[in-house]
Short mmCIF file of C-alpha atoms in Angstrom, two decimals:
data_model
loop_
_atom_site.label_atom_id
_atom_site.label_comp_id
_atom_site.label_asym_id
_atom_site.label_seq_id
_atom_site.Cartn_x
_atom_site.Cartn_y
_atom_site.Cartn_z
CA MET A 429 28.77 45.80 -110.76
CA LYS A 430 26.25 42.90 -110.09
CA LYS A 431 27.25 43.03 -106.46
CA THR A 432 26.48 46.88 -106.13
CA LYS A 433 23.66 46.41 -107.22
CA LEU A 434 22.48 43.43 -105.20
CA ALA A 435 23.68 45.41 -102.22
CA VAL A 436 21.74 48.34 -103.51
CA GLY A 437 18.68 46.52 -103.84
CA VAL A 438 19.18 44.98 -100.85
CA ILE A 439 19.07 48.20 -98.95
CA ALA A 440 15.99 49.55 -100.69
CA ILE A 441 14.24 46.48 -99.80
CA LEU A 442 15.22 46.88 -95.85
CA GLY A 443 14.29 50.82 -96.41
CA LEU A 444 11.22 49.49 -97.69
CA GLY A 445 10.89 47.60 -94.97
CA TYR A 446 11.37 50.15 -92.33
CA VAL A 447 9.18 52.91 -93.68
CA GLY A 448 6.50 50.38 -94.03
CA THR A 449 7.31 49.03 -90.39
CA ALA A 450 7.11 52.71 -89.15
CA TRP A 451 3.81 53.85 -90.80
CA TYR A 452 2.62 50.76 -89.44
CA THR A 453 3.55 51.17 -85.79
CA GLY A 454 2.47 55.19 -86.51
CA ASN A 455 -1.20 53.98 -86.78
CA VAL A 456 -1.17 50.97 -83.78
CA ILE A 457 -0.16 54.05 -81.91
CA GLU A 458 -2.23 56.79 -82.83
CA ASN A 459 -5.30 54.36 -82.98
CA GLY A 460 -4.00 53.14 -79.53
CA LEU A 461 -2.89 55.81 -77.53
CA ASP A 462 -6.68 56.47 -76.34
CA GLY A 463 -6.71 52.40 -74.59
CA THR A 464 -3.40 52.99 -73.80
CA LEU A 465 -3.66 56.17 -71.62
CA LYS A 466 -6.89 55.45 -70.39
CA ASN A 467 -5.93 51.85 -69.13
CA LEU A 468 -2.67 53.39 -67.51
CA THR A 469 -4.91 56.06 -66.03
CA GLN A 470 -6.97 53.12 -63.76
CA LYS A 471 -3.70 51.51 -63.12
CA VAL A 472 -2.23 54.29 -61.20
CA ASN A 473 -5.91 55.08 -59.41
CA SER A 474 -6.27 51.72 -58.72
CA LEU A 475 -2.90 51.31 -56.51
CA GLN A 476 -3.74 54.00 -54.20
CA ASP A 477 -7.36 55.38 -53.27
CA ASN A 478 -5.40 58.54 -51.97
CA PHE A 479 -6.23 61.18 -55.04
CA ASN A 480 -6.90 60.26 -58.73
CA VAL A 481 -5.05 61.05 -62.00
CA GLN A 482 -6.34 62.48 -65.46
CA ILE A 483 -4.38 61.46 -68.26
CA THR A 484 -5.35 63.28 -71.68
CA HIS A 485 -3.78 63.84 -74.78
CA THR A 486 -4.99 66.51 -77.80
CA ASN A 487 -3.69 68.00 -81.13
CA ASP A 488 -1.95 64.78 -82.73
CA GLU A 489 0.56 65.45 -85.54
CA LYS A 490 1.21 61.57 -86.94
CA SER A 491 4.03 61.95 -89.34
CA LEU A 492 6.25 58.74 -90.88
CA PHE A 493 8.11 58.07 -88.15
CA SER A 494 6.73 60.14 -85.49
CA THR A 495 3.64 61.30 -84.15
CA LYS A 496 3.74 64.19 -82.04
CA THR A 497 0.99 64.96 -79.21
CA HIS A 498 0.07 66.80 -76.25
CA ILE A 499 -0.25 65.23 -73.20
CA LYS A 500 -1.74 66.49 -69.58
CA ILE A 501 -0.89 64.55 -66.30
CA ALA A 502 -3.26 66.56 -63.63
CA VAL A 503 -4.38 65.08 -59.74
CA ILE A 504 -7.31 65.96 -57.82
CA LYS A 505 -7.49 65.61 -54.26
CA ASP A 506 -10.39 67.02 -52.11
CA SER A 507 -11.60 69.32 -55.09
CA LYS A 508 -8.22 70.68 -55.80
CA THR A 509 -6.86 70.11 -59.32
CA VAL A 510 -2.57 70.05 -59.45
CA VAL A 511 -1.12 69.92 -63.26
CA LEU A 512 2.23 67.88 -62.80
CA TYR A 513 2.62 68.41 -67.08
CA ASP A 514 0.90 69.81 -69.31
CA ASP A 515 3.02 70.30 -72.84
CA ASP A 516 3.81 68.26 -75.92
CA VAL A 517 5.38 64.93 -76.06
CA ILE A 518 7.52 62.79 -79.35
CA ILE A 519 6.63 59.23 -80.24
CA HIS A 520 9.26 58.06 -82.40
CA HIS A 521 8.15 54.69 -84.59
CA GLY A 522 9.38 51.30 -84.71
CA PRO A 523 11.30 49.13 -85.17
CA PHE A 524 14.87 51.24 -84.53
CA PRO A 525 13.58 54.92 -83.47
CA ILE A 526 16.33 57.27 -84.51
CA GLU A 527 16.34 58.65 -80.82
CA ALA A 528 16.70 55.14 -79.31
CA LEU A 529 20.07 54.35 -82.21
CA LYS A 530 21.34 58.25 -80.44
CA ASN A 531 20.89 56.31 -77.42
CA GLY A 532 22.49 53.41 -77.76
CA VAL A 533 19.55 50.80 -77.89
CA PHE A 534 20.16 48.62 -80.95
CA THR A 535 16.58 46.02 -80.47
CA PRO A 536 14.09 46.89 -81.88
CA GLN A 537 11.27 48.96 -80.20
CA GLN A 538 7.45 49.48 -80.99
CA ALA A 539 8.04 53.00 -79.88
CA TRP A 540 10.34 55.85 -78.11
CA VAL A 541 8.63 58.67 -76.12
CA GLU A 542 10.73 62.05 -75.60
CA PHE A 543 9.26 64.72 -73.28
CA GLN A 544 10.49 67.78 -71.53
CA ASN A 545 8.65 70.59 -69.53
CA SER A 546 8.57 73.69 -71.56
CA GLU A 547 9.35 77.21 -70.26
CA GLN A 548 5.60 78.28 -71.28
CA PHE A 549 4.03 75.11 -69.38
CA ASN A 550 6.16 77.08 -65.97
CA PRO A 551 7.98 79.82 -66.92
CA ASP A 552 9.53 80.38 -63.44
CA LEU A 553 10.55 76.65 -63.08
CA TRP A 554 12.40 77.34 -66.77
CA LYS A 555 14.24 80.18 -64.83
CA LYS A 556 15.25 78.32 -61.60
CA ALA A 557 16.62 75.58 -63.74
CA GLY A 558 18.70 77.95 -65.24
CA ASN A 559 16.58 79.04 -68.61
CA GLN A 560 16.40 75.12 -69.63
CA PRO A 561 14.01 72.30 -69.14
CA PHE A 562 13.75 70.87 -65.37
CA MET A 563 12.43 68.00 -66.46
CA LYS A 564 13.39 65.42 -69.05
CA GLY A 565 12.64 61.95 -69.83
CA HIS A 566 12.30 59.17 -72.28
CA ILE A 567 9.78 56.05 -72.33
CA SER A 568 11.08 52.93 -74.72
CA LEU A 569 7.99 49.97 -75.39
CA SER A 570 9.69 46.87 -76.70
CA TYR A 571 7.93 44.55 -78.88
CA SER A 572 7.84 41.42 -76.18
CA ASP A 573 6.14 44.88 -74.58
CA PHE A 574 8.64 45.59 -71.93
CA ILE A 575 8.56 49.35 -70.83
CA ASP A 576 11.13 51.81 -69.50
CA TYR A 577 10.59 54.85 -68.06
CA ASN A 578 13.50 57.20 -67.42
CA ILE A 579 13.31 60.44 -65.83
CA SER A 580 15.92 62.89 -65.21
CA THR A 581 15.78 66.30 -63.39
CA GLN A 582 17.88 69.54 -63.39
CA PRO A 583 19.96 70.89 -60.31
CA ILE A 584 17.47 73.55 -58.85
CA VAL A 585 16.85 75.58 -55.45
CA LEU A 586 12.70 76.13 -54.61
CA ASP A 587 11.11 77.46 -51.29
CA LEU A 588 8.97 75.19 -49.78
CA LYS A 589 5.74 77.33 -50.74
CA ASP A 590 6.68 76.98 -54.67
CA ILE A 591 5.72 73.60 -54.26
CA GLY A 592 2.60 73.88 -52.22
CA VAL A 593 3.71 73.17 -48.58
CA GLU A 594 1.78 75.65 -47.12
CA ASP A 595 3.07 77.28 -43.96
CA ALA A 596 6.58 76.03 -44.55
CA ASP A 597 10.10 78.23 -44.18
CA GLY A 598 13.29 77.08 -45.87
CA LYS A 599 14.37 76.24 -48.46
CA LEU A 600 15.07 72.83 -50.55
CA ASP A 601 17.97 72.46 -52.76
CA LEU A 602 17.82 69.58 -55.31
CA GLY A 603 21.09 68.26 -57.09
CA GLU A 604 20.37 66.14 -60.01
CA ILE A 605 17.86 63.31 -60.28
CA ASN A 606 17.71 60.60 -62.17
CA TRP A 607 14.53 58.06 -61.93
CA ARG A 608 13.66 54.90 -63.40
CA ALA A 609 10.96 52.05 -63.80
CA SER A 610 11.03 49.43 -65.96
CA GLY A 611 9.20 46.08 -66.46
CA ASN A 612 6.64 44.58 -68.27
CA ILE A 613 3.98 46.78 -69.51
CA ASN A 614 1.45 45.58 -66.56
CA PHE A 615 4.17 45.89 -64.09
CA VAL A 616 4.00 42.57 -62.58
CA ALA A 617 7.48 42.48 -61.47
CA PRO A 618 8.75 46.47 -62.00
CA SER A 619 12.39 47.38 -61.03
CA ILE A 620 12.43 51.19 -59.80
CA SER A 621 15.76 53.14 -59.06
CA ILE A 622 16.44 56.16 -57.65
CA GLU A 623 19.54 58.48 -57.91
CA ALA A 624 19.81 61.57 -56.28
CA SER A 625 22.91 64.15 -56.28
CA LYS A 626 21.74 66.20 -53.60
CA ILE A 627 18.79 66.31 -51.51
CA ASN A 628 19.02 69.42 -48.75
CA TYR A 629 16.56 71.25 -46.84
CA GLN A 630 17.36 74.02 -45.42
CA HIS A 631 15.22 75.68 -42.30
CA ASP A 632 17.28 78.81 -41.93
CA ALA A 633 21.29 79.61 -41.56
CA ASP A 634 21.44 76.85 -38.47
CA ASN A 635 18.86 74.16 -39.34
CA GLN A 636 19.47 72.21 -41.88
CA LEU A 637 19.53 68.93 -43.26
CA LYS A 638 21.63 67.19 -45.98
CA ILE A 639 21.53 64.46 -48.16
CA THR A 640 24.20 63.90 -50.80
CA ASN A 641 24.09 60.74 -52.94
CA LEU A 642 21.43 58.68 -52.60
CA LYS A 643 21.11 55.65 -54.72
CA VAL A 644 18.22 53.63 -54.40
CA VAL A 645 17.13 50.07 -56.33
CA ASN A 646 13.94 48.38 -55.69
CA ASP A 647 12.73 45.33 -57.55
CA ALA A 648 9.66 43.88 -56.73
CA ASP A 649 7.68 40.62 -58.18
CA PHE A 650 4.94 40.94 -56.10
CA GLN A 651 3.99 37.43 -56.12
CA ASN A 652 7.39 35.68 -55.52
CA LYS A 653 10.47 38.28 -54.69
CA TYR A 654 11.04 42.09 -52.98
CA THR A 655 14.66 43.31 -53.24
CA LEU A 656 15.98 46.21 -52.05
CA ASN A 657 19.43 47.87 -51.97
CA ALA A 658 20.17 51.45 -50.75
CA SER A 659 22.90 53.46 -49.99
CA VAL A 660 23.63 57.33 -48.84
CA ASP A 661 27.29 58.60 -48.68
CA ASP A 662 26.35 61.15 -46.42
CA PHE A 663 23.53 62.32 -43.80
CA TYR A 664 23.83 65.40 -42.10
CA PHE A 665 21.10 67.05 -39.56
CA ASN A 666 21.33 69.86 -37.19
CA PHE A 667 17.98 71.49 -35.83
CA GLU A 668 20.26 72.50 -32.56
CA SER A 669 18.45 75.81 -32.45
CA ALA A 670 15.04 74.74 -33.59
CA ARG A 671 14.95 71.33 -31.59
CA ASP A 672 18.02 71.54 -29.15
CA THR A 673 19.53 68.41 -30.44
CA PRO A 674 23.37 67.92 -31.52
CA GLU A 675 24.36 67.44 -35.15
CA ILE A 676 24.02 64.36 -36.40
CA SER A 677 26.51 62.79 -39.13
CA LEU A 678 26.36 60.10 -40.74
CA LYS A 679 28.50 58.95 -43.67
CA ASN A 680 28.66 55.93 -45.93
CA LEU A 681 25.08 54.09 -44.85
CA ALA A 682 24.46 51.06 -46.83
CA TRP A 683 21.20 48.82 -46.31
CA ASN A 684 19.18 45.47 -48.64
CA TYR A 685 17.21 42.93 -48.17
CA VAL A 686 15.75 40.28 -49.49
CA LEU A 687 12.02 39.51 -49.09
CA GLU A 688 11.16 36.08 -50.97
CA ALA A 689 8.09 33.62 -50.71
CA LYS A 690 8.34 30.15 -51.13
CA GLU A 691 5.60 27.57 -50.81
CA SER A 692 6.79 26.68 -47.36
CA GLY A 693 6.75 30.05 -46.03
CA LEU A 694 8.84 33.20 -46.07
CA ASN A 695 12.50 33.74 -46.71
CA GLY A 696 14.57 36.91 -45.97
CA ASP A 697 17.72 38.27 -45.66
CA PHE A 698 18.59 41.67 -44.09
CA ALA A 699 21.54 44.01 -43.62
CA PHE A 700 22.31 47.29 -42.76
CA LYS A 701 25.63 49.52 -42.58
CA ILE A 702 26.88 52.71 -40.82
CA GLY A 703 30.39 53.78 -42.08
CA SER A 704 31.12 56.25 -39.52
CA PHE A 705 27.99 57.79 -37.03
CA LYS A 706 29.45 61.60 -35.30
CA TYR A 707 26.70 62.97 -32.48
CA GLY A 708 27.59 66.57 -31.85
CA LYS A 709 31.54 66.51 -31.73
CA GLN A 710 31.78 62.77 -30.36
CA ASP A 711 32.66 60.20 -33.00
CA ILE A 712 30.53 57.47 -31.83
CA GLY A 713 31.87 55.17 -34.04
CA ASN A 714 31.09 52.67 -36.65
CA GLY A 715 28.33 49.73 -36.63
CA SER A 716 26.36 46.59 -38.54
CA PHE A 717 23.55 44.28 -38.27
CA GLU A 718 22.87 41.30 -40.58
CA PHE A 719 20.39 38.84 -39.70
CA ASP A 720 18.18 36.30 -42.13
CA PHE A 721 15.45 33.82 -41.32
CA GLU A 722 13.85 30.83 -43.38
CA GLY A 723 10.12 29.30 -42.90
CA LEU A 724 8.86 32.56 -41.59
CA ASP A 725 4.87 31.79 -41.03
CA LYS A 726 3.00 34.49 -42.80
CA SER A 727 0.70 35.12 -40.32
CA PHE A 728 3.60 37.80 -39.79
CA LEU A 729 2.83 39.70 -42.59
CA GLU A 730 -1.01 39.20 -42.85
CA ILE A 731 -1.73 42.33 -41.09
CA TYR A 732 -0.68 44.16 -43.61
CA PRO A 733 -3.76 43.49 -46.71
CA GLU A 734 -1.21 44.80 -49.22
CA ALA A 735 0.54 41.88 -49.09
CA ALA A 736 -2.21 39.55 -49.63
CA PRO A 737 -0.66 38.70 -53.15
CA PHE A 738 2.63 37.87 -51.95
CA LEU A 739 1.50 35.80 -49.23
CA ALA A 740 -1.00 33.78 -51.65
CA LYS A 741 2.52 31.78 -53.05
CA ILE A 742 2.47 30.02 -49.38
CA LYS A 743 0.87 26.96 -48.82
CA HIS A 744 1.73 25.81 -45.47
CA SER A 745 4.15 26.73 -42.71
CA SER A 746 7.61 25.13 -42.76
CA PRO A 747 7.61 22.25 -39.95
CA ASN A 748 10.77 24.67 -38.40
CA THR A 749 11.66 28.49 -38.94
CA LYS A 750 14.70 29.50 -38.49
CA ILE A 751 15.86 33.31 -37.36
CA ASN A 752 19.75 33.83 -37.96
CA ILE A 753 20.58 37.41 -36.25
CA LYS A 754 23.91 36.89 -38.14
CA LYS A 755 25.86 39.71 -36.31
CA VAL A 756 25.11 43.43 -34.03
CA ASN A 757 28.01 44.68 -33.90
CA TRP A 758 29.65 48.79 -32.90
CA HIS A 759 32.78 49.63 -33.14
CA ASN A 760 34.17 52.32 -31.21
CA ALA A 761 37.90 53.62 -30.42
CA VAL A 762 37.92 50.93 -27.69
CA GLY A 763 36.81 48.15 -28.67
CA ASP A 764 33.68 46.29 -29.87
CA PHE A 765 30.16 44.86 -29.03
CA ASN A 766 29.43 41.97 -30.53
CA TYR A 767 26.02 40.11 -30.30
CA SER A 768 24.43 36.67 -32.22
CA ALA A 769 21.88 34.64 -31.93
CA PHE A 770 20.19 32.05 -33.25
CA PHE A 771 16.46 30.44 -33.23
CA ASP A 772 15.18 26.74 -34.19
CA VAL A 773 11.46 26.97 -33.75
CA SER A 774 8.97 24.30 -34.82
CA ASP A 775 5.21 25.60 -35.57
CA PHE A 776 6.19 29.52 -35.07
CA THR A 777 2.81 32.04 -35.85
CA ILE A 778 2.71 35.16 -34.61
CA MET A 779 0.51 33.90 -31.48
CA SER A 780 2.88 30.89 -30.61
CA SER A 781 5.65 33.65 -30.64
CA PHE A 782 4.10 35.24 -27.55
CA ARG A 783 3.89 31.48 -25.40
CA LEU A 784 7.61 30.02 -26.70
CA ALA A 785 9.03 30.67 -22.92
CA GLN A 786 6.53 28.64 -21.83
CA ASN A 787 6.25 26.00 -23.76
CA ILE A 788 9.96 24.79 -24.34
CA ASP A 789 8.80 22.10 -26.51
CA GLN A 790 9.07 24.14 -30.07
CA LEU A 791 11.96 24.59 -29.41
CA ASN A 792 14.54 22.84 -31.75
CA GLN A 793 17.82 25.12 -31.21
CA PHE A 794 18.43 28.26 -29.36
CA LYS A 795 22.10 30.03 -29.28
CA VAL A 796 23.47 33.56 -28.13
CA ASN A 797 26.58 34.71 -27.87
CA LEU A 798 26.93 38.83 -26.22
CA ASP A 799 30.36 40.47 -25.62
CA ALA A 800 29.57 43.52 -24.21
CA PRO A 801 32.96 44.92 -22.63
CA TYR A 802 32.06 47.81 -20.24
CA LYS A 803 34.74 50.21 -21.75
CA VAL A 804 33.06 50.19 -24.79
CA ILE A 805 28.78 50.74 -23.85
CA ALA A 806 29.94 53.29 -21.10
CA ARG A 807 31.96 55.61 -23.63
CA ILE A 808 29.06 55.73 -25.51
CA LYS A 809 27.06 56.65 -22.80
CA THR A 810 29.57 59.11 -21.94
CA GLN A 811 29.88 60.65 -25.50
CA PHE A 812 25.79 60.91 -25.74
CA ASP A 813 25.95 62.40 -22.09
CA ASN A 814 28.71 65.33 -23.13
CA PRO A 815 27.91 65.70 -27.21
CA GLU A 816 29.49 68.83 -27.33
CA ASN A 817 32.54 68.59 -24.48
CA GLU A 818 35.73 68.11 -26.48
CA ASN A 819 37.99 67.32 -24.18
CA ILE A 820 36.42 64.36 -22.30
CA SER A 821 39.53 63.09 -20.69
CA GLU A 822 40.34 59.61 -20.62
CA GLN A 823 40.12 59.67 -16.81
CA GLN A 824 36.71 60.15 -17.31
CA PHE A 825 35.77 57.24 -19.91
CA GLU A 826 37.33 54.66 -17.40
CA SER A 827 35.43 56.30 -14.02
CA ASP A 828 31.68 55.87 -16.21
CA ALA A 829 33.00 52.54 -16.96
CA LYS A 830 33.61 51.31 -13.69
CA GLN A 831 30.46 53.14 -12.60
CA MET A 832 29.06 50.93 -14.71
CA GLN A 833 30.13 47.48 -13.52
CA PHE A 834 29.24 48.28 -10.23
CA ILE A 835 25.64 49.18 -11.21
CA VAL A 836 25.36 46.27 -13.03
CA GLU A 837 27.20 43.63 -11.34
CA ARG A 838 24.74 44.74 -8.23
CA SER A 839 21.85 44.34 -10.32
CA PHE A 840 22.48 40.33 -11.28
CA ASN A 841 21.44 37.42 -8.95
CA ARG A 842 24.39 35.42 -8.27
CA SER A 843 23.32 32.17 -8.44
CA PRO A 844 25.09 28.82 -8.78
CA TYR A 845 24.61 29.17 -12.45
CA PRO A 846 25.57 32.52 -13.42
CA ALA A 847 23.49 33.55 -16.76
CA ILE A 848 26.22 36.43 -17.50
CA LEU A 849 30.11 36.34 -16.71
CA PHE A 850 31.52 39.87 -15.98
CA LYS A 851 35.46 38.64 -17.72
CA LYS A 852 36.26 37.40 -20.12
CA GLY A 853 40.22 36.97 -20.21
CA ASP A 854 41.53 40.15 -19.51
CA VAL A 855 38.27 42.36 -20.20
CA GLU A 856 35.75 42.90 -17.86
CA GLY A 857 32.04 43.19 -19.24
CA ILE A 858 28.76 41.68 -20.04
CA PHE A 859 29.73 38.55 -21.88
CA THR A 860 27.18 35.08 -22.06
CA GLU A 861 26.93 32.13 -24.27
CA ILE A 862 23.98 30.26 -23.93
CA GLU A 863 22.59 26.81 -26.13
CA TYR A 864 20.05 24.24 -26.35
CA THR A 865 19.59 21.44 -28.39
CA LYS A 866 16.21 20.14 -27.78
CA GLN A 867 18.28 16.63 -28.69
CA SER A 868 20.53 16.84 -25.60
CA GLY A 869 17.64 18.15 -23.81
CA GLN A 870 19.73 20.69 -21.94
CA PHE A 871 20.82 24.39 -21.64
CA ASN A 872 24.48 25.04 -21.58
CA LEU A 873 24.69 28.52 -19.54
CA ASN A 874 28.44 29.72 -20.11
CA GLY A 875 29.99 25.97 -19.63
CA LYS A 876 27.23 24.82 -17.17
CA LYS A 877 24.98 22.48 -18.21
CA MET A 878 21.14 22.84 -16.66
CA SER A 879 17.36 21.82 -17.60
CA PHE A 880 14.69 23.82 -18.28
CA GLN A 881 13.43 23.88 -14.82
CA GLU A 882 16.78 24.84 -13.45
CA LEU A 883 17.40 27.93 -16.02
CA GLN A 884 13.45 28.84 -14.88
CA ASN A 885 14.42 28.53 -11.75
CA HIS A 886 17.84 30.56 -11.99
CA PHE A 887 15.75 33.41 -13.60
#
């Protein structure tokens, strides 16, 4: 019995504590809403100068566990006003908003805001979305000032004129789209992501653009580091009748980068991949591109004023800038094209880069490898020249490769130190391996050594 009374007492105390905290949080929200919306408006407008945003609230109705208010968001440009949102929102008070618990969030929250567009706001949009809200979302704010925006939209088909694109024909067919932005309330280092199951534009029956399963995650620490990871399952472009170009189909696209500001310069890592590329009726193949750099001088980004906060961390340039083109690869039915290069340069700035060929003393290390079989690059050229021909014979591919070989080999000067080899093993093509180190003071050109002066004379 004593344990039962104790349990009841603890529950009562916790319940009263929750009610008290919810009441306090509600008052804080009510008292601070004007200031919060004012600061948010100023923040949005400070990030760009193309338009002005106005955010206002009216008809506040506060209860113990939530506050209901009417929010209006409008964009003003060139004396024209476009209303983006004009509906009620419900702010659920902390520390444990019921709606947050329903969404699996069990950490204490100052507030949980829910919103969606009503039929009254835009009856036509409501109807096109299947007689339901086109947009739904929620915003959570933790006690450590971490804010998390989540917005999802329903599949919908829209005429371009419906969304204010004048003098344009065609339809926009959108699948489900989920958008998220999170970070500190001041958005010092936000994370922004978007997932779209389908983005299709159809100008008419013969001209269309299709994007399937777009995914983008962008993390931006404006003073330290930018990170992007993105992918698309299918990209299809067919405007053949409008632009007289063959249809283009790309599958399994992926690209990512990391750009980081260090005291000694910029570091970066980039990669891009194409799983499949079709041009007209031709299967061109697949490829990838990867490179990174270390200690890059900030002068290469100073032309962009918006990069100033990011570049402020760089105190001095690294004595050595390293640029590594790790891989440029294209694979098709008959083989692979490969290229790689590495540069280690001293005092490398945007200005000195134009004089590098005349100032060999800046170069600490240099390495280039190129493997370009004639049959690989000639096949690509033949396919681009005949995009709609499904019956290109192997004899034609071979003939075009021989013609390319004849033109290339006549174009290069046959010196005692050939910069290019035209055969590697049993494979004919364009091949070269060049290596230089400052320590040796010599270039190694396809196994033959020469000084910088001899190299200049050669070219």
